[in-house]
Amino acid sequence: MAFSALTRRSFGVLTAALLATSALIAPATAQTPPGVLVVGQIAEPQSLDPHAVTAVNDFRILMNVYEGLVRYASGTLEVEPGLAESWTISEDGTVYTFSLRDGVQFHDGSALDAEAVVFNFERMLNEDHPYHNTGPFPLSFFFSAISGVEALDARTVRFTLNEPYAPFLSNLAYPTGLIVSPAAVMQHGADFGRNPSGTGPFRFAEWQSNERVVVTRNDDYWGDNAALEAVVFRPITDANTRVAEMLSGGIDVMVEVPPVALPQFRGGSYQVHEQAGPHVWFLILNALEGPFADVRVRQAANYAINREAIVRDVLEGTATVAAGPTPPAFAWAYNNDLEPYPYDPDRARALIAEAGAEGAQLTFYVTEGGSGMLDPVAMGTAIQADLAAVGFDVQIETYEWNTFLGQVNPGLQGKADMAQMAWMTNDPDTLPFLALRTAAWPDQGGFNSGYYSNPEVDALLEAARVATDQDERARLYREMQVIVQQDAPWVFVANWMQNAVTSDRVSSFSLEPSFFLLLDDVSKN
Amino acid sequence: MGGYILKRLLSAVPVLLGITVIVFLIMAMIPGDPATAILGSYATPENVERLNRQLGLDRPLWQQYFIWLGNLLQGDFGRSFALNRPVLDEILDRFSATLILAGTAFVLCSLLGIAAGVVSAARQYGLADKAITFVVILGISVPSFFLGMMMILLFAVQLRWLPASGMYSIWGGGDLHDLIRHLTMPALALAVVATGVIARLSRGAMLEVLRQDFIRTARAKGVHERSVIWRHALRAAMVGIIPVLGIQAGFVLSGAVYIEMVFQWPGVGRMLVDAILKRDILLVQGGVVFIAACYVGFNILVDVAQAWLDPRIKT
């Protein structure tokens, strides 16, 4: 019968196809070559212009290509010399003079000199600068205290500030302070972010949209050459795919491992790295109106929410319970005497009764995800349940991240009683100065969306900012933390521990408290 | 035939114009703005306003639309905020990747689907028909992204036969062999549902044709059965199958979005998802208009093919 022939033939075709497939897959998945580190990133970088970006994801690449005048010493958040060998600060704390390292070249061959440094800051800060339109520069306000930058000679740069500004040095160590090649900016203009040139241990090689960014070893580096020949950063947005790629050997390093996936990497041929960083996840409480205008209700919220359970069950131990507004990663400025609010629903109920706020209805802004927000929906529902247990009726409103910021940043007034938020900063000044001062209420351009106001805190923060002595600054911040914890403008929930997984072929890998990824010492066989 | 093609092409113009209006309005309506996305957590209302002014987003909506449309007609899709790169360059880069994925899947599902449908119809209620029907229903019922994830678990993580994601090996790859290794799983995952649908509808179309008089005539004249099925009947049935293929091509193209996410395929679907999350308005608008134009073009091709096969359509 004709059809049996047909069927026989289709079986033949099928068998041939199978054979072809097995020939295709016969060589087991090629391993990544030695000396080349493949990093699974969480997203495509926005730009490789360090002045134009804000995401830690982009910083992880940038810190290997560029350098700043100063940098964070390995394992800490304290500054040490970078491209500047040394510096002096005037008595009144307003004039910083840097001596540049000799013989440093950008990857494009141009020399690093004082004029190049001047170019960098003028491009960001001076709206009339011919290359200012290569921006926008969202974090340029880090340097808004600068009133002038001058090149005194080829190796000396002088910054004049309009007032003493203690976080200046640590802002210079932040990616926004990294020094880019003026020649490359002039050559590429608005495309500089795709043709980056810095002075770092790795130089840019190629950027294939959504596939990879490749950097190769800079053999003309002024310091010790990197051990790796090249690093490939692969954007793998989907966390499950990132895990699958790590398990199948397609990447050597994976950052931001989802908490639920961590156990399968513990032990065996993988290594899990964890590092606390300057991150705090909190709830902004609306202190202007509604139940949280009463400090007792704000404290009650801090007692009512079981942060231990959130950190353990929702975040699988990838964070620690936050005690106050300052993350412990700022070791020198952190108040070790601060104890987190204990989980005490009875105490919460008593405080709520005292304030007469029983059964209050609360509107709670939750985001679907966002920079540093960890697992916001799951955390939000856990918080809702804890608050319900002490008698609040919490309505969650969920927004996508950009919409969420558009709702929260202009202030919660008339809209919500509480909102989630997380910040990653580089200096103990940044977050409280921008989000806890009276002068930082949203109508004045700050991020104090809950309208917290305490003149004592204002005074401490203003004083800390202009104090040039670090011990004095530390004392002021510690005092501030005690008052803020007592006033409870936020529910202090968690400090995230950043994590990464490496395969057993990778050595000398470590995570930095800055959350940057520094790969110049890493090697791979 | 030439007049028919011209008529179809002209009728596409209002469709495309309508699409530009709709895409533009949707992007204007969804909350969240590019300035906030660019500035990140540090977006103060004041800075957002300034950046929107720089980006020209403070102008009246109709002005923005006509500026955009005017540029579009000159082939200027604008510049992506988030990628800092001309939109058209980005789309063309990505579209080739999508075309490889969706094209392969489409060829797979057309060939497999039609073959399965024909065999099923020719052996109606036989063992082959039942087996094929079972597999086909299974294929239609499994969501392609789920199938994709299961394939990754089995073939990439457990067996380590095929790479889990990407389009080429990161180092040392880049040839056809490398592409096929990366393409196998996503193309199969993408093709499965469409194969099932095509198989079902081809079976129906074939059964209808096989009942007709000219088939009986052919058989009576002693034409070889294989030739009856594959030459006479299939050609007649194709008139019914081709529109289905056209629709399935659309499904494959839109299904590519999920598959590109699961397998991190660097295509236009993944680009759009990222662009929407980043409120990269010009990239989304340009991408959607581009895809819509391809879709419309493909439909014209299908219509023309159908007219060519079935002279009754030509008017």
Tab-separated table of C-alpha atoms in Angstrom, chain A residues 161-480:
chain	number	residue	atom	x	y	z
A	161	LEU	CA	33.720	74.237	46.787
A	162	ASN	CA	31.142	76.850	47.673
A	163	GLU	CA	30.965	75.421	51.211
A	164	PRO	CA	32.659	72.636	53.112
A	165	TYR	CA	31.233	69.344	51.872
A	166	ALA	CA	32.498	66.272	53.681
A	167	PRO	CA	31.172	63.592	51.267
A	168	PHE	CA	33.193	65.117	48.410
A	169	LEU	CA	35.985	62.522	48.411
A	170	SER	CA	33.687	59.539	48.578
A	171	ASN	CA	31.603	61.020	45.763
A	172	LEU	CA	34.773	61.216	43.684
A	173	ALA	CA	35.216	57.492	44.232
A	174	TYR	CA	31.690	56.845	42.983
A	175	PRO	CA	31.170	56.023	39.259
A	176	THR	CA	29.882	59.562	38.679
A	177	GLY	CA	33.413	60.728	39.542
A	178	LEU	CA	35.227	58.379	37.146
A	179	ILE	CA	37.492	60.119	34.636
A	180	VAL	CA	36.699	59.665	30.944
A	181	SER	CA	38.918	60.502	27.975
A	182	PRO	CA	38.106	63.982	26.655
A	183	ALA	CA	39.546	63.037	23.262
A	184	ALA	CA	37.083	60.145	23.013
A	185	VAL	CA	34.156	62.362	24.055
A	186	MET	CA	35.140	64.893	21.392
A	187	GLN	CA	35.472	62.183	18.790
A	188	HIS	CA	32.252	60.283	19.497
A	189	GLY	CA	29.996	62.959	20.975
A	190	ALA	CA	26.639	61.485	21.971
A	191	ASP	CA	27.932	58.025	20.994
A	192	PHE	CA	30.643	58.126	23.638
A	193	GLY	CA	28.573	55.825	25.842
A	194	ARG	CA	29.038	53.117	23.207
A	195	ASN	CA	32.711	53.902	22.582
A	196	PRO	CA	34.069	54.305	26.069
A	197	SER	CA	37.668	55.103	26.897
A	198	GLY	CA	39.107	55.281	30.385
A	199	THR	CA	42.348	54.440	32.173
A	200	GLY	CA	41.340	51.219	33.947
A	201	PRO	CA	42.866	47.726	33.913
A	202	PHE	CA	40.479	46.637	31.157
A	203	ARG	CA	39.757	48.368	27.881
A	204	PHE	CA	36.518	48.281	25.958
A	205	ALA	CA	36.488	45.834	23.018
A	206	GLU	CA	32.931	45.421	21.760
A	207	TRP	CA	29.282	45.849	22.631
A	208	GLN	CA	26.792	43.639	20.849
A	209	SER	CA	23.313	44.816	21.699
A	210	ASN	CA	21.727	42.520	24.248
A	211	GLU	CA	24.333	39.858	23.726
A	212	ARG	CA	27.534	40.989	25.338
A	213	VAL	CA	29.901	43.712	26.357
A	214	VAL	CA	33.515	42.593	26.067
A	215	VAL	CA	36.483	44.218	27.754
A	216	THR	CA	40.063	43.025	27.294
A	217	ARG	CA	43.157	43.408	29.440
A	218	ASN	CA	44.857	46.787	29.186
A	219	ASP	CA	48.506	45.823	28.745
A	220	ASP	CA	49.587	49.455	29.119
A	221	TYR	CA	47.996	49.782	32.535
A	222	TRP	CA	49.990	51.934	34.937
A	223	GLY	CA	49.542	49.444	37.781
A	224	ASP	CA	49.784	45.657	37.856
A	225	ASN	CA	48.219	44.110	34.777
A	226	ALA	CA	44.993	42.196	35.264
A	227	ALA	CA	45.240	38.400	35.414
A	228	LEU	CA	42.343	37.816	33.025
A	229	GLU	CA	42.700	38.255	29.284
A	230	ALA	CA	39.142	39.423	28.886
A	231	VAL	CA	35.798	39.732	30.602
A	232	VAL	CA	32.485	39.181	28.844
A	233	PHE	CA	29.414	40.705	30.458
A	234	ARG	CA	26.258	38.961	29.277
A	235	PRO	CA	22.864	40.503	29.977
A	236	ILE	CA	20.509	37.732	31.095
A	237	THR	CA	17.431	39.515	32.348
A	238	ASP	CA	15.442	36.495	33.380
A	239	ALA	CA	16.662	35.207	36.737
A	240	ASN	CA	15.718	31.594	35.978
A	241	THR	CA	17.629	31.647	32.718
A	242	ARG	CA	20.591	33.146	34.562
A	243	VAL	CA	20.495	30.237	36.998
A	244	ALA	CA	20.184	27.749	34.119
A	245	GLU	CA	23.161	29.317	32.350
A	246	MET	CA	25.235	29.071	35.520
A	247	LEU	CA	24.263	25.420	35.984
A	248	SER	CA	24.941	24.563	32.345
A	249	GLY	CA	28.377	26.178	32.354
A	250	GLY	CA	27.565	29.058	30.020
A	251	ILE	CA	28.724	31.695	32.515
A	252	ASP	CA	31.449	31.715	35.172
A	253	VAL	CA	30.041	34.360	37.485
A	254	MET	CA	26.442	35.176	38.233
A	255	VAL	CA	25.417	38.240	40.183
A	256	GLU	CA	22.153	38.860	42.052
A	257	VAL	CA	21.238	35.225	42.485
A	258	PRO	CA	17.536	34.926	43.335
A	259	PRO	CA	17.264	33.901	47.013
A	260	VAL	CA	15.345	30.708	46.216
A	261	ALA	CA	18.108	29.550	43.871
A	262	LEU	CA	20.962	30.025	46.352
A	263	PRO	CA	20.728	26.611	48.081
A	264	GLN	CA	21.461	24.691	44.863
A	265	PHE	CA	24.772	26.533	44.534
A	266	ARG	CA	25.961	25.934	48.076
A	267	GLY	CA	28.643	23.281	48.203
A	268	GLY	CA	29.672	21.266	45.163
A	269	SER	CA	31.525	22.933	42.353
A	270	TYR	CA	30.225	26.438	43.009
A	271	GLN	CA	31.097	29.118	45.454
A	272	VAL	CA	28.574	31.535	46.897
A	273	HIS	CA	29.864	35.004	47.809
A	274	GLU	CA	27.946	37.359	50.040
A	275	GLN	CA	28.704	40.878	51.078
A	276	ALA	CA	26.732	43.421	53.063
A	277	GLY	CA	26.608	46.781	51.399
A	278	PRO	CA	25.324	50.304	51.925
A	279	HIS	CA	21.729	49.376	51.233
A	280	VAL	CA	18.612	49.975	53.272
A	281	TRP	CA	15.074	48.819	52.478
A	282	PHE	CA	12.424	50.754	54.321
A	283	LEU	CA	8.810	51.873	54.412
A	284	ILE	CA	8.194	55.581	54.112
A	285	LEU	CA	5.422	56.557	56.527
A	286	ASN	CA	3.289	59.620	55.824
A	287	ALA	CA	4.041	61.755	58.875
A	288	LEU	CA	2.034	64.702	57.598
A	289	GLU	CA	-1.490	63.291	57.749
A	290	GLY	CA	-3.402	60.150	58.659
A	291	PRO	CA	-2.586	57.712	61.453
A	292	PHE	CA	1.199	57.920	60.951
A	293	ALA	CA	1.198	61.613	61.835
A	294	ASP	CA	1.286	60.276	65.384
A	295	VAL	CA	4.743	59.064	66.357
A	296	ARG	CA	3.219	56.284	68.483
A	297	VAL	CA	1.542	54.749	65.443
A	298	ARG	CA	4.789	54.932	63.490
A	299	GLN	CA	6.585	53.141	66.308
A	300	ALA	CA	3.738	50.639	66.461
A	301	ALA	CA	4.302	49.811	62.785
A	302	ASN	CA	7.953	49.147	63.596
A	303	TYR	CA	6.947	46.772	66.400
A	304	ALA	CA	4.192	45.120	64.387
A	305	ILE	CA	6.212	43.998	61.401
A	306	ASN	CA	8.120	40.770	61.825
A	307	ARG	CA	11.324	41.708	60.012
A	308	GLU	CA	13.092	38.542	61.161
A	309	ALA	CA	10.503	36.487	59.325
A	310	ILE	CA	10.715	38.612	56.186
A	311	VAL	CA	14.480	38.358	56.072
A	312	ARG	CA	14.460	34.633	56.800
A	313	ASP	CA	11.438	33.389	54.859
A	314	VAL	CA	10.938	35.835	52.017
A	315	LEU	CA	14.551	36.810	51.395
A	316	GLU	CA	16.023	33.419	52.392
A	317	GLY	CA	18.696	35.027	54.533
A	318	THR	CA	20.030	37.325	51.791
A	319	ALA	CA	19.515	40.374	54.008
A	320	THR	CA	19.769	41.360	57.652
A	321	VAL	CA	17.256	43.212	59.802
A	322	ALA	CA	17.783	46.968	59.651
A	323	ALA	CA	18.030	48.855	62.927
A	324	GLY	CA	17.965	52.425	61.677
A	325	PRO	CA	18.360	54.655	58.636
A	326	THR	CA	22.105	54.075	58.204
A	327	PRO	CA	23.325	50.711	56.888
A	328	PRO	CA	26.004	49.011	59.027
A	329	ALA	CA	28.245	48.851	55.934
A	330	PHE	CA	29.245	52.438	56.741
A	331	ALA	CA	31.184	50.977	59.619
A	332	TRP	CA	32.816	54.221	60.736
A	333	ALA	CA	29.533	56.132	60.951
A	334	TYR	CA	27.252	53.343	62.147
A	335	ASN	CA	25.891	53.329	65.672
A	336	ASN	CA	26.560	49.850	67.022
A	337	ASP	CA	24.442	50.496	70.118
A	338	LEU	CA	21.305	50.675	67.995
A	339	GLU	CA	19.044	47.652	68.502
A	340	PRO	CA	16.380	46.938	65.861
A	341	TYR	CA	12.780	47.323	67.045
A	342	PRO	CA	11.813	43.877	68.367
A	343	TYR	CA	8.797	42.064	66.898
A	344	ASP	CA	6.166	42.804	69.513
A	345	PRO	CA	2.574	42.912	68.235
A	346	ASP	CA	1.166	43.406	71.753
A	347	ARG	CA	3.264	46.501	72.247
A	348	ALA	CA	2.122	47.681	68.816
A	349	ARG	CA	-1.546	47.185	69.710
A	350	ALA	CA	-1.059	49.085	72.967
A	351	LEU	CA	0.551	52.018	71.180
A	352	ILE	CA	-2.178	52.066	68.541
A	353	ALA	CA	-4.856	52.044	71.248
A	354	GLU	CA	-3.075	54.839	73.062
A	355	ALA	CA	-3.088	56.895	69.882
A	356	GLY	CA	-6.702	55.987	69.161
A	357	ALA	CA	-5.846	54.663	65.735
A	358	GLU	CA	-7.471	51.220	65.994
A	359	GLY	CA	-8.799	49.809	62.775
A	360	ALA	CA	-7.374	52.591	60.645
A	361	GLN	CA	-7.423	52.154	56.882
A	362	LEU	CA	-4.010	52.483	55.271
A	363	THR	CA	-3.055	52.866	51.625
A	364	PHE	CA	0.241	51.126	50.895
A	365	TYR	CA	2.238	51.721	47.700
A	366	VAL	CA	4.056	48.611	46.542
A	367	THR	CA	6.252	48.290	43.465
A	368	GLU	CA	6.591	45.292	41.196
A	369	GLY	CA	10.362	45.520	41.199
A	370	GLY	CA	13.124	48.029	40.886
A	371	SER	CA	16.676	48.861	41.712
A	372	GLY	CA	17.505	47.395	45.146
A	373	MET	CA	13.870	46.572	45.893
A	374	LEU	CA	14.581	42.826	46.427
A	375	ASP	CA	11.228	40.982	46.400
A	376	PRO	CA	8.831	43.898	46.888
A	377	VAL	CA	5.478	42.210	46.247
A	378	ALA	CA	6.127	39.282	48.563
A	379	MET	CA	7.566	41.633	51.190
A	380	GLY	CA	4.589	43.943	50.764
A	381	THR	CA	2.039	41.209	51.367
A	382	ALA	CA	3.967	39.949	54.414
A	383	ILE	CA	3.919	43.486	55.801
A	384	GLN	CA	0.222	43.814	55.025
A	385	ALA	CA	-0.493	40.629	56.982
A	386	ASP	CA	1.569	41.774	59.974
A	387	LEU	CA	-0.214	45.126	60.064
A	388	ALA	CA	-3.590	43.400	59.719
A	389	ALA	CA	-2.695	41.326	62.782
A	390	VAL	CA	-2.524	44.489	64.891
A	391	GLY	CA	-5.803	45.792	63.532
A	392	PHE	CA	-4.956	47.867	60.477
A	393	ASP	CA	-6.858	47.528	57.242
A	394	VAL	CA	-4.105	47.819	54.632
A	395	GLN	CA	-4.949	48.370	50.967
A	396	ILE	CA	-2.042	47.591	48.662
A	397	GLU	CA	-1.681	49.523	45.419
A	398	THR	CA	0.915	48.054	43.085
A	399	TYR	CA	2.825	50.030	40.478
A	400	GLU	CA	5.496	49.299	37.946
A	401	TRP	CA	8.823	50.818	39.061
A	402	ASN	CA	8.949	53.992	36.955
A	403	THR	CA	5.318	54.769	37.660
A	404	PHE	CA	5.959	54.017	41.307
A	405	LEU	CA	8.790	56.552	41.453
A	406	GLY	CA	6.530	59.063	39.722
A	407	GLN	CA	3.980	58.513	42.520
A	408	VAL	CA	6.302	58.383	45.513
A	409	ASN	CA	9.008	60.956	44.760
A	410	PRO	CA	6.592	63.921	44.574
A	411	GLY	CA	5.366	63.016	48.099
A	412	LEU	CA	2.658	60.821	49.613
A	413	GLN	CA	0.342	63.678	50.626
A	414	GLY	CA	-3.302	63.025	49.798
A	415	LYS	CA	-2.443	59.664	48.222
A	416	ALA	CA	-0.952	57.101	50.531
A	417	ASP	CA	0.028	56.350	54.117
A	418	MET	CA	3.060	54.271	53.376
A	419	ALA	CA	5.330	53.291	50.499
A	420	GLN	CA	8.217	50.907	49.956
A	421	MET	CA	11.637	52.292	49.142
A	422	ALA	CA	15.260	51.189	48.986
A	423	TRP	CA	18.474	53.157	48.581
A	424	MET	CA	22.032	52.201	47.811
A	425	THR	CA	24.432	55.030	48.518
A	426	ASN	CA	28.136	55.654	48.775
A	427	ASP	CA	28.294	57.943	51.791
A	428	PRO	CA	26.396	58.043	55.093
A	429	ASP	CA	25.418	61.602	54.201
A	430	THR	CA	23.497	60.915	51.003
A	431	LEU	CA	20.335	59.135	52.116
A	432	PRO	CA	19.498	61.060	55.299
A	433	PHE	CA	20.455	64.380	53.724
A	434	LEU	CA	18.201	63.794	50.728
A	435	ALA	CA	15.375	61.942	52.440
A	436	LEU	CA	15.106	62.911	56.119
A	437	ARG	CA	15.693	66.658	56.358
A	438	THR	CA	12.876	69.183	56.561
A	439	ALA	CA	14.483	71.066	53.669
A	440	ALA	CA	14.287	67.883	51.577
A	441	TRP	CA	10.490	67.731	51.401
A	442	PRO	CA	9.435	66.990	47.818
A	443	ASP	CA	8.234	70.539	47.129
A	444	GLN	CA	11.818	71.642	47.751
A	445	GLY	CA	13.309	69.096	45.393
A	446	GLY	CA	14.311	66.436	47.929
A	447	PHE	CA	13.173	62.866	48.516
A	448	ASN	CA	11.570	63.230	51.954
A	449	SER	CA	8.308	61.863	50.605
A	450	GLY	CA	6.898	61.167	54.087
A	451	TYR	CA	7.361	64.777	55.300
A	452	TYR	CA	9.424	63.891	58.337
A	453	SER	CA	10.689	66.918	60.187
A	454	ASN	CA	12.864	67.206	63.263
A	455	PRO	CA	15.014	70.352	63.720
A	456	GLU	CA	17.548	68.365	65.753
A	457	VAL	CA	18.079	65.922	62.904
A	458	ASP	CA	18.306	68.814	60.433
A	459	ALA	CA	21.007	70.470	62.536
A	460	LEU	CA	22.998	67.250	62.948
A	461	LEU	CA	22.944	66.510	59.229
A	462	GLU	CA	23.950	70.056	58.258
A	463	ALA	CA	26.789	69.946	60.766
A	464	ALA	CA	28.000	66.520	59.621
A	465	ARG	CA	28.141	67.675	56.028
A	466	VAL	CA	30.522	70.535	56.734
A	467	ALA	CA	32.614	68.766	59.380
A	468	THR	CA	36.056	68.010	57.978
A	469	ASP	CA	37.030	65.705	60.827
A	470	GLN	CA	35.781	62.164	60.255
A	471	ASP	CA	35.439	61.335	63.964
A	472	GLU	CA	33.294	64.389	64.428
A	473	ARG	CA	31.142	63.383	61.448
A	474	ALA	CA	30.784	59.880	62.826
A	475	ARG	CA	29.633	61.227	66.208
A	476	LEU	CA	26.994	63.397	64.531
A	477	TYR	CA	25.659	60.539	62.374
A	478	ARG	CA	25.456	58.203	65.370
A	479	GLU	CA	23.442	60.762	67.276
A	480	MET	CA	21.169	61.298	64.272
